[in-house]
CSV table of N, CA and C in Angstrom, one decimal:
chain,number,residue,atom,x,y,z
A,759,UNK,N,-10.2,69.2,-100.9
A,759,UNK,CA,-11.3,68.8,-100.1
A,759,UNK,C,-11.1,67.5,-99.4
A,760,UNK,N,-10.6,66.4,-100.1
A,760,UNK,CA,-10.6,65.2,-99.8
A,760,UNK,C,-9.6,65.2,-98.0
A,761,UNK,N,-8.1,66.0,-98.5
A,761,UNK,CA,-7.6,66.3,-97.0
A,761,UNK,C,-8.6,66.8,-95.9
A,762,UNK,N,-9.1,68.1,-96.1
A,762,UNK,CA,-10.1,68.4,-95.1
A,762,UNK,C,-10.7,67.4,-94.4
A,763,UNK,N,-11.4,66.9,-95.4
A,763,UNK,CA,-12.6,65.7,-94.8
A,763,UNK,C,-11.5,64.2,-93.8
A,764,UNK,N,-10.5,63.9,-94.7
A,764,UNK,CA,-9.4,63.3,-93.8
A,764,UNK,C,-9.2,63.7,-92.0
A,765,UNK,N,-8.9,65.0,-92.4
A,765,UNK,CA,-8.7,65.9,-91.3
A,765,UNK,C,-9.8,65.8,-90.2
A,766,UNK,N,-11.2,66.2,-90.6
A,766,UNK,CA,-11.9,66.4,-89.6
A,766,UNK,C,-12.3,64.5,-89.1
A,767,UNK,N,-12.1,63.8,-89.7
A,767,UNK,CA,-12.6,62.3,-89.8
A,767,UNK,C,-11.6,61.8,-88.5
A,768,UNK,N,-10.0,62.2,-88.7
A,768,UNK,CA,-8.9,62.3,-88.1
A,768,UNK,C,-9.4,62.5,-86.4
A,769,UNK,N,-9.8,64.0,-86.2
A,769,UNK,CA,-9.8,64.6,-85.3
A,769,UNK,C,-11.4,63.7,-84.8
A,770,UNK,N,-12.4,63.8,-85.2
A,770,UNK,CA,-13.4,63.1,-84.8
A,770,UNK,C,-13.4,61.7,-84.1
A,771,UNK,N,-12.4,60.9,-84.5
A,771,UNK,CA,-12.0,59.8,-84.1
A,771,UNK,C,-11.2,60.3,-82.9
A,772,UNK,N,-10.3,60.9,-82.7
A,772,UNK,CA,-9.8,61.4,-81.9
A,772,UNK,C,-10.5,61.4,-80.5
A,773,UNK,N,-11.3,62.5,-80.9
A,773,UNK,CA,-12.1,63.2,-79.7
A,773,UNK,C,-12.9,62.0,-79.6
A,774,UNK,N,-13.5,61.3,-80.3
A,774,UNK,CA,-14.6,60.2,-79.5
A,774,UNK,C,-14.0,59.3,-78.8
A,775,UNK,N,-12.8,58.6,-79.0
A,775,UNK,CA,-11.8,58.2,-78.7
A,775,UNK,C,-11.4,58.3,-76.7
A,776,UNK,N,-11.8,59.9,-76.8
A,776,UNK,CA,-11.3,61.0,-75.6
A,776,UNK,C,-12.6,60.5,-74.8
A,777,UNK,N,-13.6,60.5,-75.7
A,777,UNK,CA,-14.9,60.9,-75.0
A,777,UNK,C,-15.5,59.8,-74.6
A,778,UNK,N,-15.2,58.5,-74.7
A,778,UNK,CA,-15.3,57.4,-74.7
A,778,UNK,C,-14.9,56.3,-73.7
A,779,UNK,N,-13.7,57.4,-72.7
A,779,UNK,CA,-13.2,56.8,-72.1
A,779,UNK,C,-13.7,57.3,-70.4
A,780,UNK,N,-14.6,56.5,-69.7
A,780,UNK,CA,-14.9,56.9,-68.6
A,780,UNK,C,-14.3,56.1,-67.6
A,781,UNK,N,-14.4,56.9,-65.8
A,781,UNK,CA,-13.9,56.4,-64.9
A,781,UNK,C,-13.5,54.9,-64.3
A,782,UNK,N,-12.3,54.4,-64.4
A,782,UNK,CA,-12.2,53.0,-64.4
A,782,UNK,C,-11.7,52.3,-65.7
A,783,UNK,N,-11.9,53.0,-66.6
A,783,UNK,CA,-11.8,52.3,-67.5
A,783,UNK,C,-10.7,52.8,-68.3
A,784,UNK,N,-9.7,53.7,-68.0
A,784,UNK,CA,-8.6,53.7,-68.6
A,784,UNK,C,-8.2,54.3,-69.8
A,785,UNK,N,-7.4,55.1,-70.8
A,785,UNK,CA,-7.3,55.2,-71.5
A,785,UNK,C,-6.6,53.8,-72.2
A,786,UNK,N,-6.8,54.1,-73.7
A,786,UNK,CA,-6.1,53.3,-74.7
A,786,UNK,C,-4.8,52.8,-74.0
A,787,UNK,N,-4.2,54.1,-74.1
A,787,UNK,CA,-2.3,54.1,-73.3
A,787,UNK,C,-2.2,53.1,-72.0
A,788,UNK,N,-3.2,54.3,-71.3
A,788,UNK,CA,-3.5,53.0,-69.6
A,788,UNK,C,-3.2,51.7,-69.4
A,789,UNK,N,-4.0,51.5,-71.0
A,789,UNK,CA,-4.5,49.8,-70.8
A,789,UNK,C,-3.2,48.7,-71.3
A,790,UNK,N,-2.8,49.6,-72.4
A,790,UNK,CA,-1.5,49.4,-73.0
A,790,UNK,C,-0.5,49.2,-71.7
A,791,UNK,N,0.1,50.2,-70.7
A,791,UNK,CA,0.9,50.4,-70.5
A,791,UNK,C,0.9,49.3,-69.0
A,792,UNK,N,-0.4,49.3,-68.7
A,792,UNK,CA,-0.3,48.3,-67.5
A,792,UNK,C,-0.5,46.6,-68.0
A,793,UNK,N,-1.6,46.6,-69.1
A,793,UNK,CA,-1.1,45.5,-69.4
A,793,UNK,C,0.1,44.7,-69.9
A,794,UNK,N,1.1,45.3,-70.4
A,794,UNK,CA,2.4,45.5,-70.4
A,794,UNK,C,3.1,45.1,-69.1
A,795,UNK,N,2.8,45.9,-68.4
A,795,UNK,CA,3.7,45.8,-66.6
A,795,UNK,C,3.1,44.5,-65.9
A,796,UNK,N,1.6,44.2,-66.3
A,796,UNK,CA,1.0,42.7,-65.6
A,796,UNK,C,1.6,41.9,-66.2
A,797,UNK,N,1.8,41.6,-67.5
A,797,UNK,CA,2.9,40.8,-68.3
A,797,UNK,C,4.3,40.8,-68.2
A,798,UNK,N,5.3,41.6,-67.3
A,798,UNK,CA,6.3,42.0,-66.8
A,798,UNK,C,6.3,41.2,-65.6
A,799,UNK,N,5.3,41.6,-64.9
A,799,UNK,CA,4.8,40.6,-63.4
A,799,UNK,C,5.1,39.6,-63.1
A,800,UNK,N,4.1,38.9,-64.3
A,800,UNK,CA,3.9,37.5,-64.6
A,800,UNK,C,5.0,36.8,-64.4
A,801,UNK,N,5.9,37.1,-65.6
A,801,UNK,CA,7.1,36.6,-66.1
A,801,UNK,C,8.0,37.0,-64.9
A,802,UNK,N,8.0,38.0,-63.6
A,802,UNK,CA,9.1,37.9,-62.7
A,802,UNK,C,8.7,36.8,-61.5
A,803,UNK,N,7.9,36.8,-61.6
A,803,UNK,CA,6.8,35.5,-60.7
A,803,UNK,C,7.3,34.5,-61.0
A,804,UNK,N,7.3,33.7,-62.7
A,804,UNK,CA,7.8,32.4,-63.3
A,804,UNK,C,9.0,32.2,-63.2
A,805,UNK,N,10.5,33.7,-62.9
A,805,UNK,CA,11.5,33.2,-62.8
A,805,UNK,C,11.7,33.6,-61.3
A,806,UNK,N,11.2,33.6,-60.2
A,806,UNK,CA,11.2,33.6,-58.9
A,806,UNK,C,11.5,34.9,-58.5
A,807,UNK,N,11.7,36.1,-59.3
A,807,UNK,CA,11.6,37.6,-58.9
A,807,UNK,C,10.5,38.3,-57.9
A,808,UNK,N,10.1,37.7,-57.2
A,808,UNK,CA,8.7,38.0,-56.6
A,808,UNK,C,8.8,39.2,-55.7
A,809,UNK,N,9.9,40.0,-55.5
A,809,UNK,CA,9.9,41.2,-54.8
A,809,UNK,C,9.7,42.2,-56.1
A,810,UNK,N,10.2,42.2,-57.4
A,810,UNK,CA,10.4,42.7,-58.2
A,810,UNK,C,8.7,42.7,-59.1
A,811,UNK,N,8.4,41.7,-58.7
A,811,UNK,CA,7.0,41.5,-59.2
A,811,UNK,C,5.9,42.1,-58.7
A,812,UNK,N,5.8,41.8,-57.0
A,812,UNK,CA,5.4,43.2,-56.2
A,812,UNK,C,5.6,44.6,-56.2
A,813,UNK,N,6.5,44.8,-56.8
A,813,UNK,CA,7.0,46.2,-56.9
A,813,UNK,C,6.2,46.9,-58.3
A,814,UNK,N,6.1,46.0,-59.7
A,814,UNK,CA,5.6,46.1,-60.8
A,814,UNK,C,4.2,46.1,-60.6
A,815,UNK,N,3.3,45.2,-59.5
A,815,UNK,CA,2.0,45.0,-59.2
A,815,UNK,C,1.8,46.5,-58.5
A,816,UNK,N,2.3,46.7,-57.8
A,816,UNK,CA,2.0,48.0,-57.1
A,816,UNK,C,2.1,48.5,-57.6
A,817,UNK,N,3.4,49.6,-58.9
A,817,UNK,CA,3.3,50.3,-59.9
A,817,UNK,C,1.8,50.2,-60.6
A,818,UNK,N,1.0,49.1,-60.8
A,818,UNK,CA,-0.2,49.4,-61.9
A,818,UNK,C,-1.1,49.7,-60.8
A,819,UNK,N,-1.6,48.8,-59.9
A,819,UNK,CA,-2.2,49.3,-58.5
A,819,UNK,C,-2.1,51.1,-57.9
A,820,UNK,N,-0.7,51.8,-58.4
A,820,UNK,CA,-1.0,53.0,-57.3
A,820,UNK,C,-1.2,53.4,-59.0
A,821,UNK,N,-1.2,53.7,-59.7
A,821,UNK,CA,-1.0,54.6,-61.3
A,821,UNK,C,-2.6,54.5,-61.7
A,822,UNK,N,-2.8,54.4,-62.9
A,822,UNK,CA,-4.4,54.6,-63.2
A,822,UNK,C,-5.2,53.9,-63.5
A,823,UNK,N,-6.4,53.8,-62.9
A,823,UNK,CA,-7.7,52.5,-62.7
A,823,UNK,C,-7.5,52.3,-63.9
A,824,UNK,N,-7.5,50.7,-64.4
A,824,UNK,CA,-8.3,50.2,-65.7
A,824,UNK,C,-8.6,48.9,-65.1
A,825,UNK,N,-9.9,48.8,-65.9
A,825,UNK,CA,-10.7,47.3,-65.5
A,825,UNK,C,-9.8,46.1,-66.1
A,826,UNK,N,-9.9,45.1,-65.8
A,826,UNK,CA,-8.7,44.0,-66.0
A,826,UNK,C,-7.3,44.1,-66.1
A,827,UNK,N,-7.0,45.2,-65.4
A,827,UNK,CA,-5.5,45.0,-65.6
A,827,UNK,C,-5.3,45.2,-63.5
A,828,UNK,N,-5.8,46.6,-63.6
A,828,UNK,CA,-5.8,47.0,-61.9
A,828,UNK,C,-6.7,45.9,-61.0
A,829,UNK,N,-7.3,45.5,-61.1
A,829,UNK,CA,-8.3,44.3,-60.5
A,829,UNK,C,-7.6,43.6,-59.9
A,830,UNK,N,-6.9,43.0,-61.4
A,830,UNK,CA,-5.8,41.9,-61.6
A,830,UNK,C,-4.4,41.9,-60.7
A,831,UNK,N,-4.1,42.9,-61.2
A,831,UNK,CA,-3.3,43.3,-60.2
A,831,UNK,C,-3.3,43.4,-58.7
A,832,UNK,N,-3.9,43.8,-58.0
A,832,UNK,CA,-4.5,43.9,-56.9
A,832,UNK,C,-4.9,42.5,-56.0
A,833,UNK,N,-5.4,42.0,-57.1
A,833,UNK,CA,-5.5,40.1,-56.6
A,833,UNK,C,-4.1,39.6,-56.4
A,834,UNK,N,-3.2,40.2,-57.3
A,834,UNK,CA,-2.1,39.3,-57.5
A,834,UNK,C,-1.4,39.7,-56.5
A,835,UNK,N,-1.5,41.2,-56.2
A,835,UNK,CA,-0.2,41.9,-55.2
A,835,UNK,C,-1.1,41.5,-53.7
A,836,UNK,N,-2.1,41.1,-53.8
A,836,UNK,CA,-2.6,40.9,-52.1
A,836,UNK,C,-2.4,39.6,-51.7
A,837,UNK,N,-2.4,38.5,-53.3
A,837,UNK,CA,-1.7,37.3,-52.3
A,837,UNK,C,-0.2,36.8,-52.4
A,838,UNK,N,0.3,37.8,-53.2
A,838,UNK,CA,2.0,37.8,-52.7
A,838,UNK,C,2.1,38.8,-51.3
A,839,UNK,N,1.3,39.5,-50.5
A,839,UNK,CA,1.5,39.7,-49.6
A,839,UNK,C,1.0,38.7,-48.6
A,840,UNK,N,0.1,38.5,-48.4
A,840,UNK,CA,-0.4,37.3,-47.8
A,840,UNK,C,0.7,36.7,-47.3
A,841,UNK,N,1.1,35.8,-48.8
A,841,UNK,CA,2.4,34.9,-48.8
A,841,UNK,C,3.2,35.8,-48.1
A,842,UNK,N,4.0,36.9,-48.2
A,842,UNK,CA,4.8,37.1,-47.5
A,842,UNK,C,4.9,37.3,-45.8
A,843,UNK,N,3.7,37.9,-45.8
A,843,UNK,CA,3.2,37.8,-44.2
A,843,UNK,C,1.7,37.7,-44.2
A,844,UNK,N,1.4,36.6,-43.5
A,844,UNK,CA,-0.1,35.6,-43.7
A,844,UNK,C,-1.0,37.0,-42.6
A,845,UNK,N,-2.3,37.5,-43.3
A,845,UNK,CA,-3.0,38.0,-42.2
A,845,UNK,C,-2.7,39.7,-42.1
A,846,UNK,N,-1.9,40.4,-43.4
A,846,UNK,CA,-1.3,41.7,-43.4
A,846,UNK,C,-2.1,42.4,-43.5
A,847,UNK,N,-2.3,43.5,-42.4
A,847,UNK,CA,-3.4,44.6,-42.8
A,847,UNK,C,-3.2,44.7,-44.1
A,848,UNK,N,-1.9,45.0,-44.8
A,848,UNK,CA,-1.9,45.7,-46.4
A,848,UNK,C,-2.6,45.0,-47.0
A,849,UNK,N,-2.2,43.6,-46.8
A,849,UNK,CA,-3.0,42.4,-48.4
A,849,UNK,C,-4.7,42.9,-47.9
A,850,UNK,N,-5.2,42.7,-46.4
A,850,UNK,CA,-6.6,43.1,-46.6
A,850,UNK,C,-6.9,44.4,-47.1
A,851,UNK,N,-6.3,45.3,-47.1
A,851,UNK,CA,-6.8,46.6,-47.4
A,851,UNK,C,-7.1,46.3,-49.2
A,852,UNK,N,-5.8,45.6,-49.6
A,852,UNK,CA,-5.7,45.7,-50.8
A,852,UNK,C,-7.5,45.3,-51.6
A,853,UNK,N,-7.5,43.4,-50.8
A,853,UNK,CA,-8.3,42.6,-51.1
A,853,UNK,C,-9.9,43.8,-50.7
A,854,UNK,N,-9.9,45.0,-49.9
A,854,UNK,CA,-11.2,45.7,-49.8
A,854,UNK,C,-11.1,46.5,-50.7
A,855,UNK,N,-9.9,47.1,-51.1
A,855,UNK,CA,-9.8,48.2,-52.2
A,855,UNK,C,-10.7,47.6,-53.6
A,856,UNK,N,-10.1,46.3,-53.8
A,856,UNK,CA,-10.4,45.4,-55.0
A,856,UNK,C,-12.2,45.0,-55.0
A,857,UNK,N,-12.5,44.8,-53.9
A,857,UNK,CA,-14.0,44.7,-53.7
A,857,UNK,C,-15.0,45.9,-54.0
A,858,UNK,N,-14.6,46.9,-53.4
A,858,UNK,CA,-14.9,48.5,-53.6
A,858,UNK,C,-14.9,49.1,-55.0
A,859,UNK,N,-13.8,48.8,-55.6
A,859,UNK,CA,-13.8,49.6,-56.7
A,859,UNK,C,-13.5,48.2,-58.5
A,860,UNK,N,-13.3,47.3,-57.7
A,860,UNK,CA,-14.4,46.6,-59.3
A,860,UNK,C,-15.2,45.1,-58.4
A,861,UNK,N,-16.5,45.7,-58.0
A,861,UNK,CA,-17.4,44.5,-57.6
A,861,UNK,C,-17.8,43.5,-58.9
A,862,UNK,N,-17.3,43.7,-59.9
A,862,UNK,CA,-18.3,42.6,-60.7
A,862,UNK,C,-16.7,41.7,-61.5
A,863,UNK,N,-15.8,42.2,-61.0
A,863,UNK,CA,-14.3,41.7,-61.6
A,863,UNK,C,-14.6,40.5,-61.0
A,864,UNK,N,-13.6,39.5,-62.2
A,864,UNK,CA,-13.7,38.0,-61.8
A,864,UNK,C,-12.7,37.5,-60.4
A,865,UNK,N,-11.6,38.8,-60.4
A,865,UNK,CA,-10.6,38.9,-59.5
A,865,UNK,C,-11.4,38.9,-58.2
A,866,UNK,N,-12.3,40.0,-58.0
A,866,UNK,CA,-13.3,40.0,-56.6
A,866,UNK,C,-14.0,38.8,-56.5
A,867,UNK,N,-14.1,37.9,-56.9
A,867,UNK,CA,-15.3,36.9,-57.1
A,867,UNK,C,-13.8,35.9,-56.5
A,868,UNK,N,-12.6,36.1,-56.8
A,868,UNK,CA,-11.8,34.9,-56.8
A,868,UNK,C,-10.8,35.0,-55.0
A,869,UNK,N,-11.2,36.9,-54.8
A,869,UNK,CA,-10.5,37.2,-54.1
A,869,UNK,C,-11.8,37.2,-52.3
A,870,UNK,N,-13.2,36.5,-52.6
A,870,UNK,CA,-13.9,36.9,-51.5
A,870,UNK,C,-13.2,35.9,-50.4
A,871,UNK,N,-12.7,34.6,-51.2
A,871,UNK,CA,-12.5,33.5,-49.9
A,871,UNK,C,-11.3,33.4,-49.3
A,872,UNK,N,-10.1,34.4,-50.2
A,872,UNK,CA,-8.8,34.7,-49.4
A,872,UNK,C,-9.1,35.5,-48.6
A,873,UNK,N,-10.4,36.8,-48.5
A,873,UNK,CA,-10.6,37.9,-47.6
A,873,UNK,C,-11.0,37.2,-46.7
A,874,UNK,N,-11.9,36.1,-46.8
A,874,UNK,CA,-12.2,35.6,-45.7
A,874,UNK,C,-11.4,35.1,-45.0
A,875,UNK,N,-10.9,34.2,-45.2
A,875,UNK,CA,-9.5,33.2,-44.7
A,875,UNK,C,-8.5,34.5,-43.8
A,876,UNK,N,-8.6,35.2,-44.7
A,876,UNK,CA,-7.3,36.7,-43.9
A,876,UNK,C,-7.7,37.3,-42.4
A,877,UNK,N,-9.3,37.9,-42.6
A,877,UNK,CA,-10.4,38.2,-41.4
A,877,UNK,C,-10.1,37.0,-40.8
A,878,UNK,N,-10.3,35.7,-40.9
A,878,UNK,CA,-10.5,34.7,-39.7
A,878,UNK,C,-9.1,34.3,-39.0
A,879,UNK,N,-7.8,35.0,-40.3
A,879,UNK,CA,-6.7,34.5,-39.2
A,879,UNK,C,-6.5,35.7,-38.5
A,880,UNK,N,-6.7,36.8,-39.1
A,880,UNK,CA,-6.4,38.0,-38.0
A,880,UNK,C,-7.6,38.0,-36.9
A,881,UNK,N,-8.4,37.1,-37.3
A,881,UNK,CA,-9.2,37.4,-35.3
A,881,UNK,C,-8.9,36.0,-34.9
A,882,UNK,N,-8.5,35.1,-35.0
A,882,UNK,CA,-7.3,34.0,-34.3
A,882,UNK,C,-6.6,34.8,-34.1
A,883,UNK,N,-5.8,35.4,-34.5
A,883,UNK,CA,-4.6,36.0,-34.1
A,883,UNK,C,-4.7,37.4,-33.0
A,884,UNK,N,-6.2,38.2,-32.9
A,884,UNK,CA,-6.7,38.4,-31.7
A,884,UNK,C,-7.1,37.7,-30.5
A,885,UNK,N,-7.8,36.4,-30.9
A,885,UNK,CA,-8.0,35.8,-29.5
A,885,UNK,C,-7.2,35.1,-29.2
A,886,UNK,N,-5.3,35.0,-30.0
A,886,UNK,CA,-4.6,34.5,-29.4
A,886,UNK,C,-4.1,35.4,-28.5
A,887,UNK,N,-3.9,36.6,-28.9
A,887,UNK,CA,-3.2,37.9,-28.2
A,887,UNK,C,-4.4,37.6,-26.7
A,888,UNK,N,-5.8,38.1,-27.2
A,888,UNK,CA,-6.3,37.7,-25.8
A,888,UNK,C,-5.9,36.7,-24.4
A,889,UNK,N,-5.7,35.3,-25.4
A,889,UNK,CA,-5.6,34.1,-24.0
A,889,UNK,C,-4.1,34.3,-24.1
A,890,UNK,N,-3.1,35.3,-24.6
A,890,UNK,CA,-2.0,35.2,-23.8
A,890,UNK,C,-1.8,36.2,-22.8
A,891,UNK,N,-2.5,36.9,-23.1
A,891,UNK,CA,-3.0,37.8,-21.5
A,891,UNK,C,-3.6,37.5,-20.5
A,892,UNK,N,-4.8,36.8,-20.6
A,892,UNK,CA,-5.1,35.8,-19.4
A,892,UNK,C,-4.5,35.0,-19.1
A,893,UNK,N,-3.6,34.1,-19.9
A,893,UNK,CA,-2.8,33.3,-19.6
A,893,UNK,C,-1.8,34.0,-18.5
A,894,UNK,N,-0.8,34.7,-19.0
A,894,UNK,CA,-0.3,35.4,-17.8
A,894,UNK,C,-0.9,36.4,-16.7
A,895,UNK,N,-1.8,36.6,-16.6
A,895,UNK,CA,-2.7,37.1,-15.7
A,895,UNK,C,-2.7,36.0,-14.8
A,896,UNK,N,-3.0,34.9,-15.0
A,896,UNK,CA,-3.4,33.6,-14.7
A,896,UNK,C,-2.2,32.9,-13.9
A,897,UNK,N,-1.2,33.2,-14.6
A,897,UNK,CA,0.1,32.4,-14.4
A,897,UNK,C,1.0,33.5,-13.0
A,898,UNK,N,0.5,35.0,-12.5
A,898,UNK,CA,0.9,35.7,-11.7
A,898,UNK,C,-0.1,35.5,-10.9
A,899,UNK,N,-1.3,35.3,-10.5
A,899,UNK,CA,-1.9,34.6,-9.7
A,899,UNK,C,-1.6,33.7,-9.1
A,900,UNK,N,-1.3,32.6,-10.0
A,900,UNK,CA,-0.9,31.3,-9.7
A,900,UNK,C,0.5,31.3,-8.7
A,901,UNK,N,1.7,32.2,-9.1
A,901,UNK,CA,2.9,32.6,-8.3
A,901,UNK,C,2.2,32.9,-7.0
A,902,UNK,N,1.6,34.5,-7.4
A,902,UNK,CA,1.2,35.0,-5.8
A,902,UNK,C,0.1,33.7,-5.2
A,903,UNK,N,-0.6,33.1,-5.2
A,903,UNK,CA,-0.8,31.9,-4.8
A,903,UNK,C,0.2,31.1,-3.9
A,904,UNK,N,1.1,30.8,-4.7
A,904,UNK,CA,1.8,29.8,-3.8
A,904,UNK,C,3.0,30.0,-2.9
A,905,UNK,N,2.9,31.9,-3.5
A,905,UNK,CA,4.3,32.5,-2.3
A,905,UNK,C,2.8,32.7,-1.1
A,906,UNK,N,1.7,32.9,-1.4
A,906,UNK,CA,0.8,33.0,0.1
A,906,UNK,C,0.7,31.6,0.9
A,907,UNK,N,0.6,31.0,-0.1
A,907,UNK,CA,0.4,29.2,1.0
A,907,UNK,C,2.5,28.7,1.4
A,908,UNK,N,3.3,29.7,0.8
A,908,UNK,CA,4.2,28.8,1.7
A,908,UNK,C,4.5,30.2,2.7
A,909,UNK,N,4.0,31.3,2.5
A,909,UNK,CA,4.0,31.9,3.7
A,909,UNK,C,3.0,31.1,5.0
A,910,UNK,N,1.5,30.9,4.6
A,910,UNK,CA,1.1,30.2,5.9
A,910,UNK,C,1.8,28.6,6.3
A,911,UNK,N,2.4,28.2,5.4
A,911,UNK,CA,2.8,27.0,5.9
A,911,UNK,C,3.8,27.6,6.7
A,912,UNK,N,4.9,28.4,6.4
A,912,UNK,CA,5.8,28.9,7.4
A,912,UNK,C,5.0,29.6,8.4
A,913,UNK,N,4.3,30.2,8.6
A,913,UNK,CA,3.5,30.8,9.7
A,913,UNK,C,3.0,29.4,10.8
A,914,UNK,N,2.2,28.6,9.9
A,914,UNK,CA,2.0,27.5,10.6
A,914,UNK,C,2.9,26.7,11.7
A,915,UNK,N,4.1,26.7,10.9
A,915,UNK,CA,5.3,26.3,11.6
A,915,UNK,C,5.7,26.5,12.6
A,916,UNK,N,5.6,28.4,12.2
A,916,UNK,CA,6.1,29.0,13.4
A,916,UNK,C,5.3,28.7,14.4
A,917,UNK,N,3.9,28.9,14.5
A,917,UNK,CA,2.6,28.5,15.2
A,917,UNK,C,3.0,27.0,16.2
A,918,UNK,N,3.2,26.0,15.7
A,918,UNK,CA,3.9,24.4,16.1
A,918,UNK,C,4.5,25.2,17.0
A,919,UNK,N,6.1,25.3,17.2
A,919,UNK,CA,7.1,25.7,17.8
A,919,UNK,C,6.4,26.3,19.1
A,920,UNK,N,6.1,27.3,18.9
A,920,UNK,CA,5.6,28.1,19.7
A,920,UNK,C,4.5,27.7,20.8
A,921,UNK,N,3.6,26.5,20.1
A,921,UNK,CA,2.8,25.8,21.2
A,921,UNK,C,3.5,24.5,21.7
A,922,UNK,N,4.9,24.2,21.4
A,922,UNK,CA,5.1,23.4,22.2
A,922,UNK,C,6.2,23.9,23.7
């Protein structure tokens, strides 16, 4: 009897275990296995691995939601993108993904003023594209401009000549 009762105590634990774990929040293993790979991260970041560290960030990022580890991650891999190229659609997508799917993470709270900063240089970086279009719009005006006034100065010329 005592096995039995073992047994079902075993399996009950088990299943609640199972049943316990909802969307986001990862299995036991999940949490294990990514926190693990953020601690891998970490340490390729401290000895200057930082492609290798993006690579491990993204592994927990594309694999399975858990709160504090994928958050985390997500913060971490959107400002090693940043850094790598300031203003990346990817790092924003990352930094919306991270807003969307854990709003109350300390990571979203830490990550609103890099999103901002990112939005304000990618629209600098539109109204610079803008004024270099006007700029040269501007600057082929300016040409045709001044091949018209040395055409009437040569016309004028001709004009001189001609009346005397």
């Amino acid at each position: 009897m005592r096995t039995g009762t073992l047994i079902i105590c075993l399996a009950s634990l088990l299943c609640a275990g199972c049943a316990t774990t909802g969307p986001g929040k990862g299995t036991f293993l999940d949490r294990y296995s990514g926190s693990k790979q953020l601690a891998q991260a970490e340490t390729m970041l401290k000895e200057g691995d930082t492609h290798g560290a993006m690579h491990a960030l993204d592994g927990i990022c594309n694999g399975p939601a858990v709160a504090g580890v994928t958050d985390e991650a997500l913060f971490r891999l959107a400002l090693l993108t940043l850094k790598a190229k300031p203003g990346s659609a990817q790092a924003q997508h990352l930094l919306k993904r991270l807003k969307k799917e854990y709003p109350a993470s300390q990571w979203t709270a830490l990550a609103a003023p890099v999103s901002e900063q990112a939005t304000s240089l990618e629209e600098q970086r539109r109204q610079n594209k803008v004024l270099k279009g006007s700029n040269q719009a501007l600057s082929r005006e300016v040409t045709e401009l001044n091949q018209r006034l040395e055409q009437l100065k040569n016309l004028d010329q001709e004009l001189e000549k001609k009346a005397r």
